[in-house]
mmCIF file of C-alpha atoms in Angstrom:
data_model
loop_
_atom_site.group_PDB
_atom_site.id
_atom_site.type_symbol
_atom_site.label_atom_id
_atom_site.label_comp_id
_atom_site.label_asym_id
_atom_site.label_seq_id
_atom_site.Cartn_x
_atom_site.Cartn_y
_atom_site.Cartn_z
ATOM 1 C CA ASP A 1 -10.692 70.282 257.127
ATOM 2 C CA GLN A 2 -11.699 71.054 253.914
ATOM 3 C CA GLN A 3 -15.585 69.343 254.132
ATOM 4 C CA VAL A 4 -17.433 71.405 250.795
ATOM 5 C CA LYS A 5 -14.704 71.132 248.493
ATOM 6 C CA GLN A 6 -14.276 73.011 244.938
ATOM 7 C CA ASN A 7 -11.217 72.204 243.443
ATOM 8 C CA SER A 8 -11.134 73.231 240.209
ATOM 9 C CA PRO A 9 -10.789 77.005 241.010
ATOM 10 C CA SER A 10 -11.852 77.734 237.039
ATOM 11 C CA LEU A 11 -12.982 77.627 233.699
ATOM 12 C CA SER A 12 -13.160 78.087 230.448
ATOM 13 C CA VAL A 13 -16.504 77.141 227.717
ATOM 14 C CA GLN A 14 -17.291 79.161 225.035
ATOM 15 C CA GLU A 15 -20.494 80.597 224.972
ATOM 16 C CA GLY A 16 -23.420 77.618 224.173
ATOM 17 C CA ARG A 17 -21.675 75.338 224.843
ATOM 18 C CA ILE A 18 -22.537 73.658 228.746
ATOM 19 C CA SER A 19 -20.707 74.611 231.395
ATOM 20 C CA ILE A 20 -20.136 71.851 234.619
ATOM 21 C CA LEU A 21 -18.863 73.014 237.575
ATOM 22 C CA ASN A 22 -17.793 70.285 239.423
ATOM 23 C CA CYS A 23 -18.187 69.601 243.900
ATOM 24 C CA ASP A 24 -17.164 66.931 246.513
ATOM 25 C CA TYR A 25 -17.965 66.347 249.991
ATOM 26 C CA THR A 26 -16.669 64.700 253.202
ATOM 27 C CA ASN A 27 -19.676 64.942 255.916
ATOM 28 C CA SER A 28 -21.653 62.733 255.967
ATOM 29 C CA MET A 29 -24.803 65.002 257.814
ATOM 30 C CA PHE A 30 -24.965 67.070 254.847
ATOM 31 C CA ASP A 31 -27.899 66.920 252.875
ATOM 32 C CA TYR A 32 -28.998 69.776 252.015
ATOM 33 C CA PHE A 33 -27.234 71.630 249.003
ATOM 34 C CA LEU A 34 -26.475 75.005 247.134
ATOM 35 C CA TRP A 35 -25.407 76.972 244.643
ATOM 36 C CA TYR A 36 -24.945 80.390 244.261
ATOM 37 C CA LYS A 37 -23.373 82.139 241.688
ATOM 38 C CA LYS A 38 -20.852 85.694 242.997
ATOM 39 C CA TYR A 39 -20.084 89.425 240.431
ATOM 40 C CA PRO A 40 -16.769 90.774 242.338
ATOM 41 C CA ALA A 41 -18.147 93.110 245.086
ATOM 42 C CA GLU A 42 -22.089 91.754 245.760
ATOM 43 C CA GLY A 43 -23.539 89.520 247.541
ATOM 44 C CA PRO A 44 -24.011 86.015 246.708
ATOM 45 C CA THR A 45 -26.710 85.047 244.747
ATOM 46 C CA PHE A 46 -28.895 82.270 245.447
ATOM 47 C CA LEU A 47 -28.756 79.931 241.636
ATOM 48 C CA ILE A 48 -30.295 76.540 242.797
ATOM 49 C CA SER A 49 -30.565 73.663 245.748
ATOM 50 C CA ILE A 50 -31.382 69.917 246.207
ATOM 51 C CA SER A 51 -32.085 67.729 248.929
ATOM 52 C CA SER A 52 -30.310 64.518 249.330
ATOM 53 C CA ILE A 53 -34.145 63.059 248.625
ATOM 54 C CA LYS A 54 -33.525 64.182 245.052
ATOM 55 C CA ASP A 55 -30.666 63.191 242.640
ATOM 56 C CA LYS A 56 -31.494 66.279 240.332
ATOM 57 C CA ASN A 57 -32.803 69.317 240.033
ATOM 58 C CA GLU A 58 -33.774 71.247 237.259
ATOM 59 C CA ASP A 59 -34.987 75.055 236.845
ATOM 60 C CA GLY A 60 -33.847 76.591 233.485
ATOM 61 C CA ARG A 61 -30.561 76.079 231.899
ATOM 62 C CA PHE A 62 -28.787 75.308 235.618
ATOM 63 C CA THR A 63 -28.674 71.587 237.079
ATOM 64 C CA VAL A 64 -27.781 70.141 240.145
ATOM 65 C CA PHE A 65 -26.946 66.641 240.050
ATOM 66 C CA LEU A 66 -26.663 65.225 243.199
ATOM 67 C CA ASN A 67 -24.685 61.411 243.667
ATOM 68 C CA LYS A 68 -24.435 60.646 247.481
ATOM 69 C CA SER A 69 -22.934 56.921 247.545
ATOM 70 C CA ALA A 70 -19.825 59.345 245.862
ATOM 71 C CA LYS A 71 -20.799 62.349 247.603
ATOM 72 C CA HIS A 72 -20.760 64.025 244.480
ATOM 73 C CA LEU A 73 -22.708 67.448 243.312
ATOM 74 C CA SER A 74 -22.332 69.720 239.703
ATOM 75 C CA LEU A 75 -23.938 72.359 238.078
ATOM 76 C CA HIS A 76 -24.812 71.846 234.629
ATOM 77 C CA ILE A 77 -25.708 75.564 232.554
ATOM 78 C CA VAL A 78 -26.698 74.497 229.229
ATOM 79 C CA PRO A 79 -26.545 76.831 226.839
ATOM 80 C CA SER A 80 -23.262 79.118 229.121
ATOM 81 C CA GLN A 81 -23.434 82.623 228.392
ATOM 82 C CA PRO A 82 -21.441 85.471 228.304
ATOM 83 C CA GLY A 83 -23.129 86.626 231.450
ATOM 84 C CA ASP A 84 -22.651 82.738 233.556
ATOM 85 C CA SER A 85 -19.614 84.256 233.622
ATOM 86 C CA ALA A 86 -18.258 84.667 237.537
ATOM 87 C CA VAL A 87 -17.959 82.578 240.587
ATOM 88 C CA TYR A 88 -19.820 79.389 241.704
ATOM 89 C CA PHE A 89 -19.791 78.938 245.343
ATOM 90 C CA CYS A 90 -20.722 74.950 246.123
ATOM 91 C CA ALA A 91 -22.835 75.012 249.994
ATOM 92 C CA ALA A 92 -23.684 72.257 252.065
ATOM 93 C CA SER A 93 -26.163 72.247 255.643
ATOM 94 C CA ALA A 94 -27.104 69.444 257.618
ATOM 95 C CA ARG A 95 -31.019 69.610 259.105
ATOM 96 C CA ALA A 96 -30.404 69.022 262.007
ATOM 97 C CA GLY A 97 -30.116 72.336 264.044
ATOM 98 C CA TYR A 98 -30.229 75.212 263.594
ATOM 99 C CA SER A 99 -27.827 74.401 260.577
ATOM 100 C CA THR A 100 -24.931 77.354 259.038
ATOM 101 C CA LEU A 101 -24.171 77.139 255.907
ATOM 102 C CA THR A 102 -20.150 75.247 254.778
ATOM 103 C CA PHE A 103 -18.894 76.455 251.772
ATOM 104 C CA GLY A 104 -16.280 75.734 248.393
ATOM 105 C CA LYS A 105 -13.966 78.027 248.438
ATOM 106 C CA GLY A 106 -15.053 78.656 244.400
ATOM 107 C CA THR A 107 -14.521 77.867 240.535
ATOM 108 C CA MET A 108 -14.274 80.744 238.375
ATOM 109 C CA LEU A 109 -15.593 80.659 235.270
ATOM 110 C CA LEU A 110 -15.757 82.357 231.482
ATOM 111 C CA VAL A 111 -17.484 81.860 229.295
ATOM 112 C CA SER A 112 -16.178 83.666 226.411
ATOM 113 C CA PRO A 113 -18.608 84.935 222.839
ATOM 114 C CA ASP B 1 -39.330 88.497 246.971
ATOM 115 C CA THR B 2 -35.504 87.903 247.855
ATOM 116 C CA GLU B 3 -34.453 91.188 248.687
ATOM 117 C CA VAL B 4 -31.299 91.346 251.965
ATOM 118 C CA THR B 5 -31.091 95.192 251.642
ATOM 119 C CA GLN B 6 -26.764 96.517 253.249
ATOM 120 C CA THR B 7 -26.132 100.372 254.212
ATOM 121 C CA PRO B 8 -23.678 101.673 253.668
ATOM 122 C CA LYS B 9 -22.615 100.287 250.591
ATOM 123 C CA HIS B 10 -19.466 100.953 251.292
ATOM 124 C CA LEU B 11 -17.543 102.238 253.996
ATOM 125 C CA VAL B 12 -13.996 102.813 254.974
ATOM 126 C CA MET B 13 -13.199 103.848 258.665
ATOM 127 C CA GLY B 14 -9.981 105.352 260.981
ATOM 128 C CA MET B 15 -8.894 102.575 263.941
ATOM 129 C CA THR B 16 -10.675 104.523 266.110
ATOM 130 C CA ASN B 17 -13.858 105.102 264.431
ATOM 131 C CA LYS B 18 -17.603 103.433 265.627
ATOM 132 C CA LYS B 19 -19.582 102.526 262.809
ATOM 133 C CA SER B 20 -22.496 100.248 262.272
ATOM 134 C CA LEU B 21 -23.243 98.593 259.095
ATOM 135 C CA LYS B 22 -27.020 97.735 258.534
ATOM 136 C CA CYS B 23 -29.373 94.970 256.974
ATOM 137 C CA GLU B 24 -33.040 94.708 256.349
ATOM 138 C CA GLN B 25 -35.300 92.579 255.196
ATOM 139 C CA HIS B 26 -39.291 92.123 254.926
ATOM 140 C CA MET B 27 -39.534 88.123 253.674
ATOM 141 C CA GLY B 28 -40.708 87.643 257.380
ATOM 142 C CA HIS B 29 -37.102 85.465 257.381
ATOM 143 C CA ARG B 30 -36.598 84.486 261.956
ATOM 144 C CA ALA B 31 -32.955 84.099 261.432
ATOM 145 C CA MET B 32 -30.304 86.471 260.448
ATOM 146 C CA TYR B 33 -26.226 85.849 259.745
ATOM 147 C CA TRP B 34 -23.561 88.203 258.772
ATOM 148 C CA TYR B 35 -20.458 86.361 256.877
ATOM 149 C CA LYS B 36 -17.496 88.451 256.616
ATOM 150 C CA GLN B 37 -15.410 87.633 253.134
ATOM 151 C CA LYS B 38 -11.985 88.382 251.865
ATOM 152 C CA ALA B 39 -10.686 88.806 248.428
ATOM 153 C CA LYS B 40 -10.897 84.577 246.264
ATOM 154 C CA LYS B 41 -11.659 82.654 250.050
ATOM 155 C CA PRO B 42 -15.021 82.018 250.578
ATOM 156 C CA PRO B 43 -17.804 84.165 253.217
ATOM 157 C CA GLU B 44 -16.856 83.662 256.630
ATOM 158 C CA LEU B 45 -19.362 82.895 259.139
ATOM 159 C CA MET B 46 -19.058 85.302 262.164
ATOM 160 C CA PHE B 47 -22.737 85.617 264.212
ATOM 161 C CA VAL B 48 -26.068 83.684 262.918
ATOM 162 C CA TYR B 49 -29.802 85.246 264.628
ATOM 163 C CA SER B 50 -32.610 82.652 264.816
ATOM 164 C CA TYR B 51 -35.695 84.293 266.850
ATOM 165 C CA GLU B 52 -34.164 87.569 266.994
ATOM 166 C CA LYS B 53 -31.694 86.359 269.961
ATOM 167 C CA LEU B 54 -27.759 85.174 269.237
ATOM 168 C CA SER B 55 -27.009 81.567 268.448
ATOM 169 C CA ILE B 56 -24.045 81.266 267.011
ATOM 170 C CA ASN B 57 -21.070 83.580 267.765
ATOM 171 C CA GLU B 58 -18.147 82.231 265.767
ATOM 172 C CA SER B 59 -15.621 83.169 267.786
ATOM 173 C CA VAL B 60 -15.445 86.479 266.416
ATOM 174 C CA PRO B 61 -13.592 89.816 268.094
ATOM 175 C CA SER B 62 -15.539 91.963 270.639
ATOM 176 C CA ARG B 63 -14.836 94.692 268.085
ATOM 177 C CA PHE B 64 -18.064 93.284 266.384
ATOM 178 C CA SER B 65 -21.588 93.397 268.120
ATOM 179 C CA PRO B 66 -24.072 92.354 266.334
ATOM 180 C CA GLU B 67 -27.254 94.009 267.498
ATOM 181 C CA CYS B 68 -31.144 92.634 266.681
ATOM 182 C CA PRO B 69 -33.683 95.104 267.328
ATOM 183 C CA ASN B 70 -36.410 93.422 265.779
ATOM 184 C CA SER B 71 -37.418 90.734 263.422
ATOM 185 C CA SER B 72 -36.956 92.015 259.780
ATOM 186 C CA LEU B 73 -33.132 93.850 260.372
ATOM 187 C CA LEU B 74 -29.657 93.265 262.154
ATOM 188 C CA ASN B 75 -26.637 95.427 262.874
ATOM 189 C CA LEU B 76 -23.106 95.244 263.297
ATOM 190 C CA HIS B 77 -21.543 98.296 265.610
ATOM 191 C CA LEU B 78 -18.120 98.427 264.404
ATOM 192 C CA HIS B 79 -15.076 99.847 267.231
ATOM 193 C CA ALA B 80 -12.029 99.789 267.616
ATOM 194 C CA LEU B 81 -11.093 97.264 263.914
ATOM 195 C CA GLN B 82 -7.721 96.600 262.631
ATOM 196 C CA PRO B 83 -5.707 96.694 259.402
ATOM 197 C CA GLU B 84 -6.963 93.311 258.755
ATOM 198 C CA ASP B 85 -10.740 93.665 258.618
ATOM 199 C CA SER B 86 -10.897 95.205 255.746
ATOM 200 C CA ALA B 87 -13.890 92.998 253.475
ATOM 201 C CA LEU B 88 -17.189 92.867 252.738
ATOM 202 C CA TYR B 89 -19.146 91.802 255.099
ATOM 203 C CA LEU B 90 -22.629 89.891 254.144
ATOM 204 C CA CYS B 91 -26.239 89.554 255.871
ATOM 205 C CA ALA B 92 -28.220 86.923 254.474
ATOM 206 C CA SER B 93 -31.460 85.190 255.889
ATOM 207 C CA SER B 94 -33.157 82.470 255.575
ATOM 208 C CA GLN B 95 -36.697 81.162 257.099
ATOM 209 C CA VAL B 96 -36.685 78.866 260.352
ATOM 210 C CA GLN B 97 -39.255 76.414 260.890
ATOM 211 C CA GLY B 98 -38.527 73.582 262.710
ATOM 212 C CA SER B 99 -34.931 72.517 264.098
ATOM 213 C CA TYR B 100 -33.779 73.180 259.870
ATOM 214 C CA SER B 101 -33.049 75.958 258.047
ATOM 215 C CA GLU B 102 -33.469 76.532 254.967
ATOM 216 C CA THR B 103 -31.844 78.584 251.481
ATOM 217 C CA GLN B 104 -29.609 81.698 252.443
ATOM 218 C CA TYR B 105 -30.908 84.869 250.334
ATOM 219 C CA PHE B 106 -27.788 87.324 251.012
ATOM 220 C CA GLY B 107 -27.315 91.350 250.160
ATOM 221 C CA PRO B 108 -25.336 93.187 248.538
ATOM 222 C CA GLY B 109 -22.687 92.996 250.925
ATOM 223 C CA THR B 110 -20.634 96.507 252.466
ATOM 224 C CA ARG B 111 -16.852 97.181 250.802
ATOM 225 C CA LEU B 112 -14.865 98.066 254.723
ATOM 226 C CA LEU B 113 -11.669 99.394 254.429
ATOM 227 C CA VAL B 114 -10.447 100.454 257.644
ATOM 228 C CA LEU B 115 -6.521 102.524 257.585
#
C-alpha cells in the first residue's frame, strides 16, 4: 500500500512559468514532509521541507504548501528554469521514534526554454 | 555544509567478488542510512544506524553487511551479489535529536553493476 503518492509521473512547463508538483499521503501519523530533486545517476538533493504545524514554507523560488485536512502537499517553483528539469520526490516521516522517510514514486519535471 | 561523500562512484563486480562501499559525513549527524535505488523507482531503505548502532534492517539479504566504525563513517560490505543487485546505492545522514529524525542529506551514490 502506497502511503505517499505522486500521481503525475511527468510534467512539462515552459521556462518562466509556474511548476506545480503534487503529493498525497494516507498515513495520518506523518507530520514532516520533504521535497527532493534528483538528476539521473546522482543522489537526491534536499530542496525544502515543512512541518505539520505550518501550512506554507518558502525558500527562494520554491514554496511548499500543506493541506492537512486533505492530506495533500504541493511544491510550487516560480519562475521555472531549464535547470529545474529533474525528478522530484515527495517524502514523509512521522516524528515518533527513529522515523524513516517514505518516498513517493517521483514526478519528472521538464522545463523547456 | 551538508555534504555526504561516497566512494567509489562506480563499481563493477563479479558474483564471487567481495567489495565495500564507503560513506562519510562531517556534519555531526548521528543517524546514517543505506538506500538502494533502481531506475525510475524511489529510494528503498536498507539499513539505519543511530549512534553507531544498527537500529533498522529492512529484511536485507545477508550478502549485504553494513558497518559503522564511527560516527562519521558508514560502510556496506558486499559479497556474493546477484545481477539483480545492480542499482544505485545511496548513503544519507541526519541529526537525531531526542526521539525524532530530521532532514536526511544524501550522498551522490555508488553505481553498482554485478556481472
